[in-house]
Short mmCIF file of C-alpha atoms and ligand atoms in Angstrom, two decimals:
data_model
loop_
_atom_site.label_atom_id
_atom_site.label_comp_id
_atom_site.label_asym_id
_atom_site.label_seq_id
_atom_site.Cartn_x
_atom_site.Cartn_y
_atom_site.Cartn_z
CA UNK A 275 43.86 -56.10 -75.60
CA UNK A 276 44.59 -59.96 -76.60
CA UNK A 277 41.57 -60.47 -74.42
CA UNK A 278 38.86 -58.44 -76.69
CA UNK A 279 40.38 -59.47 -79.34
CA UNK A 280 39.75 -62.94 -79.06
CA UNK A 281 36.20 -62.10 -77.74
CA UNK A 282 35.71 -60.83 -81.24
CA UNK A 283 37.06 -63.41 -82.70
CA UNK A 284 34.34 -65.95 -80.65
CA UNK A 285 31.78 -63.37 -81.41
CA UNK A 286 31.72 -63.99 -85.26
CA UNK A 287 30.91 -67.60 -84.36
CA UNK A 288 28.37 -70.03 -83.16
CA UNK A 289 30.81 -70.64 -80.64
CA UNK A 290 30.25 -67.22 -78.50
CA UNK A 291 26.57 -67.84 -78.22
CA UNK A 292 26.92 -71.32 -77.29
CA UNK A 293 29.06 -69.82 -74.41
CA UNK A 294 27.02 -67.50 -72.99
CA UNK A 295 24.09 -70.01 -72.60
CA UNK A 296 26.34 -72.33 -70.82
CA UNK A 297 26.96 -69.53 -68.39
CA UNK A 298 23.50 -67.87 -68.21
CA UNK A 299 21.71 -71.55 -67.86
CA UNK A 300 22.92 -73.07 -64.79
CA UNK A 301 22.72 -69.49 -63.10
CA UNK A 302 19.21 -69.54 -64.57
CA UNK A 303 18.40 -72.78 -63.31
CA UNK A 304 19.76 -72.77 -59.93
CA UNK A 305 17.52 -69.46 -59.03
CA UNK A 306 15.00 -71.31 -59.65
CA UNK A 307 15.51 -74.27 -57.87
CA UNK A 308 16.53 -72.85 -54.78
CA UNK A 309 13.48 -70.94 -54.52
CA UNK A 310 11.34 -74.55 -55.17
CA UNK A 311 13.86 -75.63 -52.77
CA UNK A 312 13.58 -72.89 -50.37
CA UNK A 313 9.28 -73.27 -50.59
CA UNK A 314 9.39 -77.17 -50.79
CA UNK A 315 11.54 -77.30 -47.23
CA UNK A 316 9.89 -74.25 -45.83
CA UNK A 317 6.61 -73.73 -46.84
CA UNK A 318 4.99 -76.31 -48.42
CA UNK A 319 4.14 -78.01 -45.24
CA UNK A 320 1.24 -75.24 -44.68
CA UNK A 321 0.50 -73.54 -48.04
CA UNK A 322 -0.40 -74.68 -51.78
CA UNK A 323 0.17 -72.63 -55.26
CA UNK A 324 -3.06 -73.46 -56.56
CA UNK A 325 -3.80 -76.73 -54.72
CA UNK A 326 -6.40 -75.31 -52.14
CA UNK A 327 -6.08 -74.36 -48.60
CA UNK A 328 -4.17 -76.17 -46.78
CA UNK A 329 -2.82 -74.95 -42.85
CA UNK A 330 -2.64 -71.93 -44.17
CA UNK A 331 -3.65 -69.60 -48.04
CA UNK A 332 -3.09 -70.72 -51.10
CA UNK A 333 -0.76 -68.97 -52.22
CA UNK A 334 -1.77 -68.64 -55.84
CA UNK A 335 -1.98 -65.27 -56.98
CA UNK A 336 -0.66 -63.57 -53.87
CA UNK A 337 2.42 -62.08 -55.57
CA UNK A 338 -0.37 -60.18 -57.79
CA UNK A 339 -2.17 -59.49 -54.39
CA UNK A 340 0.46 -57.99 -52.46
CA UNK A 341 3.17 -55.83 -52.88
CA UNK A 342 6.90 -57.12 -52.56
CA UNK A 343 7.50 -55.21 -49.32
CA UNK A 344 4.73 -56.48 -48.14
CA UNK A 345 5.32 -59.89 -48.70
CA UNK A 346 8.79 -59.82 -47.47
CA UNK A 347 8.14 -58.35 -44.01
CA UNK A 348 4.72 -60.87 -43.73
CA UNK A 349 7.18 -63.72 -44.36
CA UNK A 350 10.02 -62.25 -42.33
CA UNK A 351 7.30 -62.07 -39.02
CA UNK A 352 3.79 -61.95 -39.94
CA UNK A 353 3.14 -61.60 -36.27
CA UNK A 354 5.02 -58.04 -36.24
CA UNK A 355 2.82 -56.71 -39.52
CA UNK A 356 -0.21 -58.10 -37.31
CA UNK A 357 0.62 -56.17 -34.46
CA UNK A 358 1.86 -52.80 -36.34
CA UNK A 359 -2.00 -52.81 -37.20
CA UNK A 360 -1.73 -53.55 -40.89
CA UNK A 361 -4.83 -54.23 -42.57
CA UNK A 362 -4.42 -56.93 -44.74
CA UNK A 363 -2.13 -58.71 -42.29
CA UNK A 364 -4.82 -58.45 -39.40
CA UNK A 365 -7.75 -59.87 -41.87
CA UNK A 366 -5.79 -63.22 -43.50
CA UNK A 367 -4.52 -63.78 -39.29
CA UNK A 368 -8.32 -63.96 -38.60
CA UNK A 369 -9.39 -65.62 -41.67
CA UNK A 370 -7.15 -68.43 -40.28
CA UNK A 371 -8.60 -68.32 -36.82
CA UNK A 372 -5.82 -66.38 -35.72
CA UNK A 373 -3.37 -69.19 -36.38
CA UNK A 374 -0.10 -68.06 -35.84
CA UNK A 375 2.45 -67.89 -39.01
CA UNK A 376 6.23 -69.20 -38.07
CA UNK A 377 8.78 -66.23 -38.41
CA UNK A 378 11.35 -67.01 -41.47
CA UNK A 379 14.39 -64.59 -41.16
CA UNK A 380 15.54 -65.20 -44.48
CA UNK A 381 17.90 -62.58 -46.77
CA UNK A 382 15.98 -60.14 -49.46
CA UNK A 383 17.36 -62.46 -52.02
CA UNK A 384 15.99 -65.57 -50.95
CA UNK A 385 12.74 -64.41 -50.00
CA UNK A 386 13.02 -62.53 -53.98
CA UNK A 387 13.45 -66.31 -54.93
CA UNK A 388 10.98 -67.51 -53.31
CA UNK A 389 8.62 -64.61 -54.72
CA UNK A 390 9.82 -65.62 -58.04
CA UNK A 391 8.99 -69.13 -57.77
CA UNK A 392 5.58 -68.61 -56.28
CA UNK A 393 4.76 -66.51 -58.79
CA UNK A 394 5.74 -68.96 -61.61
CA UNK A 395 3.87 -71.34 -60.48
CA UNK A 396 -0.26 -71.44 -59.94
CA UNK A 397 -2.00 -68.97 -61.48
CA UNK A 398 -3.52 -71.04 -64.43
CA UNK A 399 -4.13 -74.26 -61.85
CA UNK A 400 -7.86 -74.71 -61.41
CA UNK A 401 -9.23 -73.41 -58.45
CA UNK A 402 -10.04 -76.38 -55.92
CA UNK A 403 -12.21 -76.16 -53.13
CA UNK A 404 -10.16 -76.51 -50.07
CA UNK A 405 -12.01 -78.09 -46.33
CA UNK A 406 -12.03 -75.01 -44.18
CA UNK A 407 -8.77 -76.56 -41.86
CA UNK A 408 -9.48 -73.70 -39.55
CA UNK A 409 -13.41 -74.88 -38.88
CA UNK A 410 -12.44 -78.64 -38.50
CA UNK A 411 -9.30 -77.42 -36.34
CA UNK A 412 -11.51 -75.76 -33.90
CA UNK A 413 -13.81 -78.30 -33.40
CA UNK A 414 -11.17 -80.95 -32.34
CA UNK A 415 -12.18 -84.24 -32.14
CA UNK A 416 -11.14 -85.68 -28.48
CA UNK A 417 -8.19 -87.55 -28.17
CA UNK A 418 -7.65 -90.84 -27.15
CA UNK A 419 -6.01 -91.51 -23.35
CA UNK A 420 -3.81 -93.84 -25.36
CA UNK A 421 -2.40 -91.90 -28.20
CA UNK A 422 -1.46 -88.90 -25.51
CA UNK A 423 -0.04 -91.59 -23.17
CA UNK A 424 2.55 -92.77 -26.36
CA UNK A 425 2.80 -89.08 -27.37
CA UNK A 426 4.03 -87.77 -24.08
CA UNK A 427 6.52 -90.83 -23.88
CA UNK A 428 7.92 -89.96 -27.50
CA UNK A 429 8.22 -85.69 -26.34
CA UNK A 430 10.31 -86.83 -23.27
CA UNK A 431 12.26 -89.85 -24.72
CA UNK A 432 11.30 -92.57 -22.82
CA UNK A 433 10.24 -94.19 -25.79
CA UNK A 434 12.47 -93.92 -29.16
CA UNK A 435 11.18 -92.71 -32.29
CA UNK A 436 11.61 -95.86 -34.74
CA UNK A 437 13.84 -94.06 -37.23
CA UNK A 438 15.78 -92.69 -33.76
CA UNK A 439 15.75 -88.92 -34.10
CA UNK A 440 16.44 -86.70 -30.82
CA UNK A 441 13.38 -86.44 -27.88
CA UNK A 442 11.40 -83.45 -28.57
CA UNK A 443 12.15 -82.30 -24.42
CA UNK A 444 16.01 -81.98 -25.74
CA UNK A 445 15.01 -78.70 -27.30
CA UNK A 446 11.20 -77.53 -26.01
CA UNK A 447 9.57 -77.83 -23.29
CA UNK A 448 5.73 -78.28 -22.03
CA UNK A 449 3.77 -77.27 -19.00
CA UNK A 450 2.31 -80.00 -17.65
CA UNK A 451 2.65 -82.29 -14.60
CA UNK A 452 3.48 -85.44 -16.21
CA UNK A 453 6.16 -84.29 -18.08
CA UNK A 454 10.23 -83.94 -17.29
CA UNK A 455 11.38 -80.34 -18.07
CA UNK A 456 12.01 -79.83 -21.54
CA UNK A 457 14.79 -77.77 -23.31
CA UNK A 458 14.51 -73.79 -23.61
CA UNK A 459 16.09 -74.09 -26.97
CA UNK A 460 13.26 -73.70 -28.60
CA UNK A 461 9.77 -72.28 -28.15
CA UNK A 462 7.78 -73.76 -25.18
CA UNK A 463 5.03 -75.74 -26.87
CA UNK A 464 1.89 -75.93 -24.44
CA UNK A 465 -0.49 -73.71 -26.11
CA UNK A 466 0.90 -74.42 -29.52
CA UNK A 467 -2.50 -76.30 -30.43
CA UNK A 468 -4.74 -73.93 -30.14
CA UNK A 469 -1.82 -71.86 -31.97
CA UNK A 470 -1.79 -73.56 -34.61
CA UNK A 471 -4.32 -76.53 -34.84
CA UNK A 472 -3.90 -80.27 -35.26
CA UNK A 473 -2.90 -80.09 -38.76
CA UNK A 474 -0.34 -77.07 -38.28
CA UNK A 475 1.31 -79.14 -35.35
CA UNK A 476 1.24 -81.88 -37.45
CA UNK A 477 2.50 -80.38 -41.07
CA UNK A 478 5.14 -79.45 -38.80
CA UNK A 479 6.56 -82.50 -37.57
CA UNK A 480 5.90 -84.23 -41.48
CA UNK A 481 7.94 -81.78 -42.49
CA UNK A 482 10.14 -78.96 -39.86
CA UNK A 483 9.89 -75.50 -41.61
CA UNK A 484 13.26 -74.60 -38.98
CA UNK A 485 16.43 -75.31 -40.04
CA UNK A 486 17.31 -76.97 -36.11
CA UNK A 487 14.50 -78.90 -36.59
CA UNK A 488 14.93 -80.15 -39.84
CA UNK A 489 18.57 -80.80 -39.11
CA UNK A 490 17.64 -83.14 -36.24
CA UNK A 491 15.06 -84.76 -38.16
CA UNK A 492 16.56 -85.48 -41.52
CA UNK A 493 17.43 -88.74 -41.70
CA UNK A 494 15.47 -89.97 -39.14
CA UNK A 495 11.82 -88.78 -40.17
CA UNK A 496 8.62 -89.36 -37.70
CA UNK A 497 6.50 -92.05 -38.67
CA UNK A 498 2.48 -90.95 -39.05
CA UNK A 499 1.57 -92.82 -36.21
CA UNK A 500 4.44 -90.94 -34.59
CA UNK A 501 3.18 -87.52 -35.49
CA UNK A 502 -0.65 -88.57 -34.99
CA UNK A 503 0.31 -89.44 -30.80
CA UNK A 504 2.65 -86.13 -30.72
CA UNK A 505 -0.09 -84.25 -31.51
CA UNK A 506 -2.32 -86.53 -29.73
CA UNK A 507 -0.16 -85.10 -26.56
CA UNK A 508 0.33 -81.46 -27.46
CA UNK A 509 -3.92 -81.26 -28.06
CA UNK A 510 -4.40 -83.11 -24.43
CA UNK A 511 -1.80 -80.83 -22.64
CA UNK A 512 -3.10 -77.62 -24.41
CA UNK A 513 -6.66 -78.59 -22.94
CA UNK A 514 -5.00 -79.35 -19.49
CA UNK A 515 -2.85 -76.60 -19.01
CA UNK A 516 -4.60 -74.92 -16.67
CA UNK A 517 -5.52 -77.68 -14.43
CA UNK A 518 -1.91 -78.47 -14.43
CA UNK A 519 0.39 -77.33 -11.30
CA UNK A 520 3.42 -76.81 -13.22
CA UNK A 521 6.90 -76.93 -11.98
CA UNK A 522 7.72 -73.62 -12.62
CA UNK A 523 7.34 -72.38 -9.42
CA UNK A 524 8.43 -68.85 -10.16
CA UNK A 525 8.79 -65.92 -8.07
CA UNK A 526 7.04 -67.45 -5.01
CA UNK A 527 10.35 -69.86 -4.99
CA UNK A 528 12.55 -66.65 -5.78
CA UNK A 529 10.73 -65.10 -2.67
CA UNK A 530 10.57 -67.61 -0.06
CA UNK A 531 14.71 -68.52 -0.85
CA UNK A 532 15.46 -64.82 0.09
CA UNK A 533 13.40 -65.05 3.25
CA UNK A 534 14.90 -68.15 4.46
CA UNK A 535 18.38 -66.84 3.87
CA UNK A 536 17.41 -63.18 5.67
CA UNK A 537 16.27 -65.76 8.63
CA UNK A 538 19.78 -67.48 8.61
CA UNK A 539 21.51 -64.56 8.55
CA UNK A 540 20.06 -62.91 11.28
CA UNK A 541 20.26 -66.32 13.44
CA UNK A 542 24.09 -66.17 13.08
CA UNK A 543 24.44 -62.86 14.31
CA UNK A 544 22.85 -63.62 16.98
CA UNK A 545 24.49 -66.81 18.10
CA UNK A 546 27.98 -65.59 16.85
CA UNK A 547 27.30 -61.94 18.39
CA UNK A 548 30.52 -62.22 21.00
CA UNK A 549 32.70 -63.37 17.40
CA UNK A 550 36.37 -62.14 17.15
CA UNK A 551 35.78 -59.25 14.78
CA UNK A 552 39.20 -58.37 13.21
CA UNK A 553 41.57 -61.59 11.51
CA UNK A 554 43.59 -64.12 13.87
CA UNK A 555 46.19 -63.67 10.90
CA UNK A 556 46.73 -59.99 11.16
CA UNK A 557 47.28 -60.73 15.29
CA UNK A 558 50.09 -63.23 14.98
CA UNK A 559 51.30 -60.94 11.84
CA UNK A 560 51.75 -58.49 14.13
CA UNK A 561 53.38 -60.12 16.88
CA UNK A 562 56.28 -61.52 14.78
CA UNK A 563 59.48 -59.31 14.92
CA UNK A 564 60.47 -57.25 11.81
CA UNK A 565 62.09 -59.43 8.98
CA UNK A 566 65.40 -58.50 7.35
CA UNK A 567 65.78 -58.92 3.86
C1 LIG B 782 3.07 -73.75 -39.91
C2 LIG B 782 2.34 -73.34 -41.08
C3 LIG B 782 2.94 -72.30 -42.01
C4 LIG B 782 4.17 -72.31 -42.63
C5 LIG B 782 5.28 -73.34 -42.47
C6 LIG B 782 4.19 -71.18 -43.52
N1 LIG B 782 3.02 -70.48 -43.43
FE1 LIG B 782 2.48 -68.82 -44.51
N2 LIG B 782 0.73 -68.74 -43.51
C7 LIG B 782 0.30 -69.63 -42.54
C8 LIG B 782 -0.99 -69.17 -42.00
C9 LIG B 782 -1.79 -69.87 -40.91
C10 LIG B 782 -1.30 -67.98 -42.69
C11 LIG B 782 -2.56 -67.11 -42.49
C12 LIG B 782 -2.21 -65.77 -41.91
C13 LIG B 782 -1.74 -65.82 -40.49
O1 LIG B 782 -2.15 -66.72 -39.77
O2 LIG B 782 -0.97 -64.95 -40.06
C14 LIG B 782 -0.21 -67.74 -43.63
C15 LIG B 782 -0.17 -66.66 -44.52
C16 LIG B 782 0.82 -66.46 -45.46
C17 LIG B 782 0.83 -65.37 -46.43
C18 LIG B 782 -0.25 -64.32 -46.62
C19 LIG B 782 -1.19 -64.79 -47.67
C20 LIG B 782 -2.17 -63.76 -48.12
O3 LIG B 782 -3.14 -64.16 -48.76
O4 LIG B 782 -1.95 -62.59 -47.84
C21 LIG B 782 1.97 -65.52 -47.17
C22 LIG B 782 2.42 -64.64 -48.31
C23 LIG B 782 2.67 -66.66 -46.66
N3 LIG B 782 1.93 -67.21 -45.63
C24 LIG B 782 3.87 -67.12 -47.16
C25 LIG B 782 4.59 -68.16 -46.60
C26 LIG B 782 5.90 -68.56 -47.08
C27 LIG B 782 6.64 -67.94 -48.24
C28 LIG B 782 6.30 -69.60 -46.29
C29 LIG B 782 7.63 -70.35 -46.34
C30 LIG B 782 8.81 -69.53 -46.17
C31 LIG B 782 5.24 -69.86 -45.32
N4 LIG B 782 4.23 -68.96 -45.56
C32 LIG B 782 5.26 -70.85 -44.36
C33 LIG B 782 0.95 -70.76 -42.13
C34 LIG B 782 2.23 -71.14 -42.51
C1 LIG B 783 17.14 -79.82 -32.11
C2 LIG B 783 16.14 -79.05 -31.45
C3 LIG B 783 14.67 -79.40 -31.71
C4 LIG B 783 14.07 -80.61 -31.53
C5 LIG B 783 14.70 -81.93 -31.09
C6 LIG B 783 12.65 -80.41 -31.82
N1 LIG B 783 12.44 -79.09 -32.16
FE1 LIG B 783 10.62 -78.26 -32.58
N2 LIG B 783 11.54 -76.48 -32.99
C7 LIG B 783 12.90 -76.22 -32.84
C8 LIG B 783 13.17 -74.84 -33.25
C9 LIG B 783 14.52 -74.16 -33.23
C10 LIG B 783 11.92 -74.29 -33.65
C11 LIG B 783 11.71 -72.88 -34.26
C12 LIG B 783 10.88 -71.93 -33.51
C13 LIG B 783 11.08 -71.89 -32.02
O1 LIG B 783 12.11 -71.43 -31.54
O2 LIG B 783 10.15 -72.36 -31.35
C14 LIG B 783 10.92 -75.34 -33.45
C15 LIG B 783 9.54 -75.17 -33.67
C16 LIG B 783 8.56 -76.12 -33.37
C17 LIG B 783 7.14 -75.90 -33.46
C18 LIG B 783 6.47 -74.58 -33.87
C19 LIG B 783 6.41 -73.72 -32.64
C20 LIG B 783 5.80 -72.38 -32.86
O3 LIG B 783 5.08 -71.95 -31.97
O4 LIG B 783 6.07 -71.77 -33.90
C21 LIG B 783 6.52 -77.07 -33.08
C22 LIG B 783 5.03 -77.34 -33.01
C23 LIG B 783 7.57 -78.02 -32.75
N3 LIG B 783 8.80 -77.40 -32.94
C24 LIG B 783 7.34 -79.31 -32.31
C25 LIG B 783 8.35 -80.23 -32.03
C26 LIG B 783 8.10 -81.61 -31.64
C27 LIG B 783 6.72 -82.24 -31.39
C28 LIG B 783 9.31 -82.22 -31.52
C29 LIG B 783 9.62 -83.68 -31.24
C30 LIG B 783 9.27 -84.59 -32.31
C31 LIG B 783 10.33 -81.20 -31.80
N4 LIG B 783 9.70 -80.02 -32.11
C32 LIG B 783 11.69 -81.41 -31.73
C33 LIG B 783 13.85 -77.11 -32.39
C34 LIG B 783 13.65 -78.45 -32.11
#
């Protein structure tokens, strides 16, 4: 009761008011920076709100386009709304070449936040006429024997990145002769080129839309010349995978292990055929008299 009373008592003043915005405001304000937050660190890497095309669609407008539900399961795995079939999915995945889309598992209420913010932003922006990434990306311009030489050496971590983050090998690996095997932490990257195009690879590394990647890199950034050889390498061992003998030697291994051992097995039986079958222990067991306790 003492409670409402004095409620009432703010209520007749200036004071009440004043009170409620400095609890609505900063409740206000963080929503909204955590979804900028949430689309600067995630997103922004591959798409523009009215900037133009970049990796991927500007997302101007889209929150018009699309429903919510949609929006939230294309964010959540775009691949999986490809693959159910669904129309709109299937034509943006081949408007981009088929350029694959990273999977963000994030809860309802950030992806709501990050609707929210994408929708504030945009919509008035002049349009800009983007390059077509996809065209240039498919046309790749050849790579130099030196860049993918100082790319490979930066994957496997025989040369240090200049601001020292981790070897890319700690956490993925690549098919391909000259390299060391690489970490299965993380996706295996050998086709990720044609995946997802020099500038995907490389708005990656800029700027890791995973939260293990972005924790390994964030004080210790790549330098452009760093990114350029990475994806240097990752074009040149996309290209080459097929020529490559990699060390994955698979079931064949599997195979040939189990045959060797059936070999070895059978060898003993037959040298150690006249064996003692039953334990020397149990003999001399048996011979000892009865104990008394
Ligand atoms: C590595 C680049 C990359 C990142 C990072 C990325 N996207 Fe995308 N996005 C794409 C590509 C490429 C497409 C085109 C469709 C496809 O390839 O599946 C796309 C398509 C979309 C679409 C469909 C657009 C339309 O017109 O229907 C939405 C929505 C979207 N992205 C939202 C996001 C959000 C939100 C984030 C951050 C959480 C994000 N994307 C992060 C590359 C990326
Ligand atoms: C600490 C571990 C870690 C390190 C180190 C790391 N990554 Fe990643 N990377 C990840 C994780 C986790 C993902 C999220 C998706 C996955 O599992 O592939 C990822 C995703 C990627 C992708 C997108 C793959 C795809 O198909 O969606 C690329 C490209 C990539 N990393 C390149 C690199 C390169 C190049 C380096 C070295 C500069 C590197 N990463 C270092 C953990 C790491």
């Amino acid at each position: 009761m003492t409670n409402s009373s004095s409620l009432e008592r703010h209520a007749a003043g200036p004071g009440f008011f004043l009170m409620i915005v400095a609890l609505v405001l900063p409740a206000f304000c963080w929503a909204q920076t955590s979804g900028e937050q949430l689309f600067q660190a995630s997103c922004s890497a591959c798409h523009s709100i009215g900037g133009g095309r970049r990796v991927g669609p500007d997302l101007d407008g889209v929150v018009e386009r699309r429903s919510e539900a949609w929006l939230g399961q294309f964010i959540k795995s775009s691949q999986s709304l490809v693959k159910s079939g669904d129309a709109e999915a299937v034509a943006v995945f081949e408007e981009f070449s088929s350029m694959v889309m990273p999977d963000f598992p994030l809860p309802d209420e950030e992806i709501a936040e990050l609707l929210v913010y994408i929708g504030a932003q945009g919509s008035n922006v002049p349009e800009v006429v983007a390059a077509n990434v996809a065209e240039e990306t498919q046309a790749a311009t050849p790579v130099s024997a030196d860049h993918v030489l100082k790319g490979l050496e930066l994957f496997q971590g025989s040369t240090r990145f200049s601001n020292g983050g981790p070897g890319c090998n700690a956490c993925h690996h690549v098919k391909n002769d000259a390299v060391i095997g690489g970490g299965i932490l993380a996706r295996e990257l050998t086709t990720v080129f044609s995946r997802m195009g020099g500038d995907g690879v490389g708005a990656i590394l800029g700027q890791a839309p995973f939260p293990v990647m972005q924790a390994a890199y964030k004080n210790q950034p790549l330098t452009e010349d760093e990114i350029a050889y990475l994806v240097a390498f990752l074009q040149s061992a996309d290209e080459q995978h097929l020529f490559q003998q990699p060390r994955d030697y698979g079931f064949g291994l599997f195979a040939s292990g189990a045959l060797g051992a059936g070999v070895m097995y059978l060898f003993f039986a037959i040298i150690w055929r006249g064996r003692k079958r039953g334990s020397v222990n149990q003999e001399i067991y048996d011979r000892q008299p009865p104990s008394h306790n």
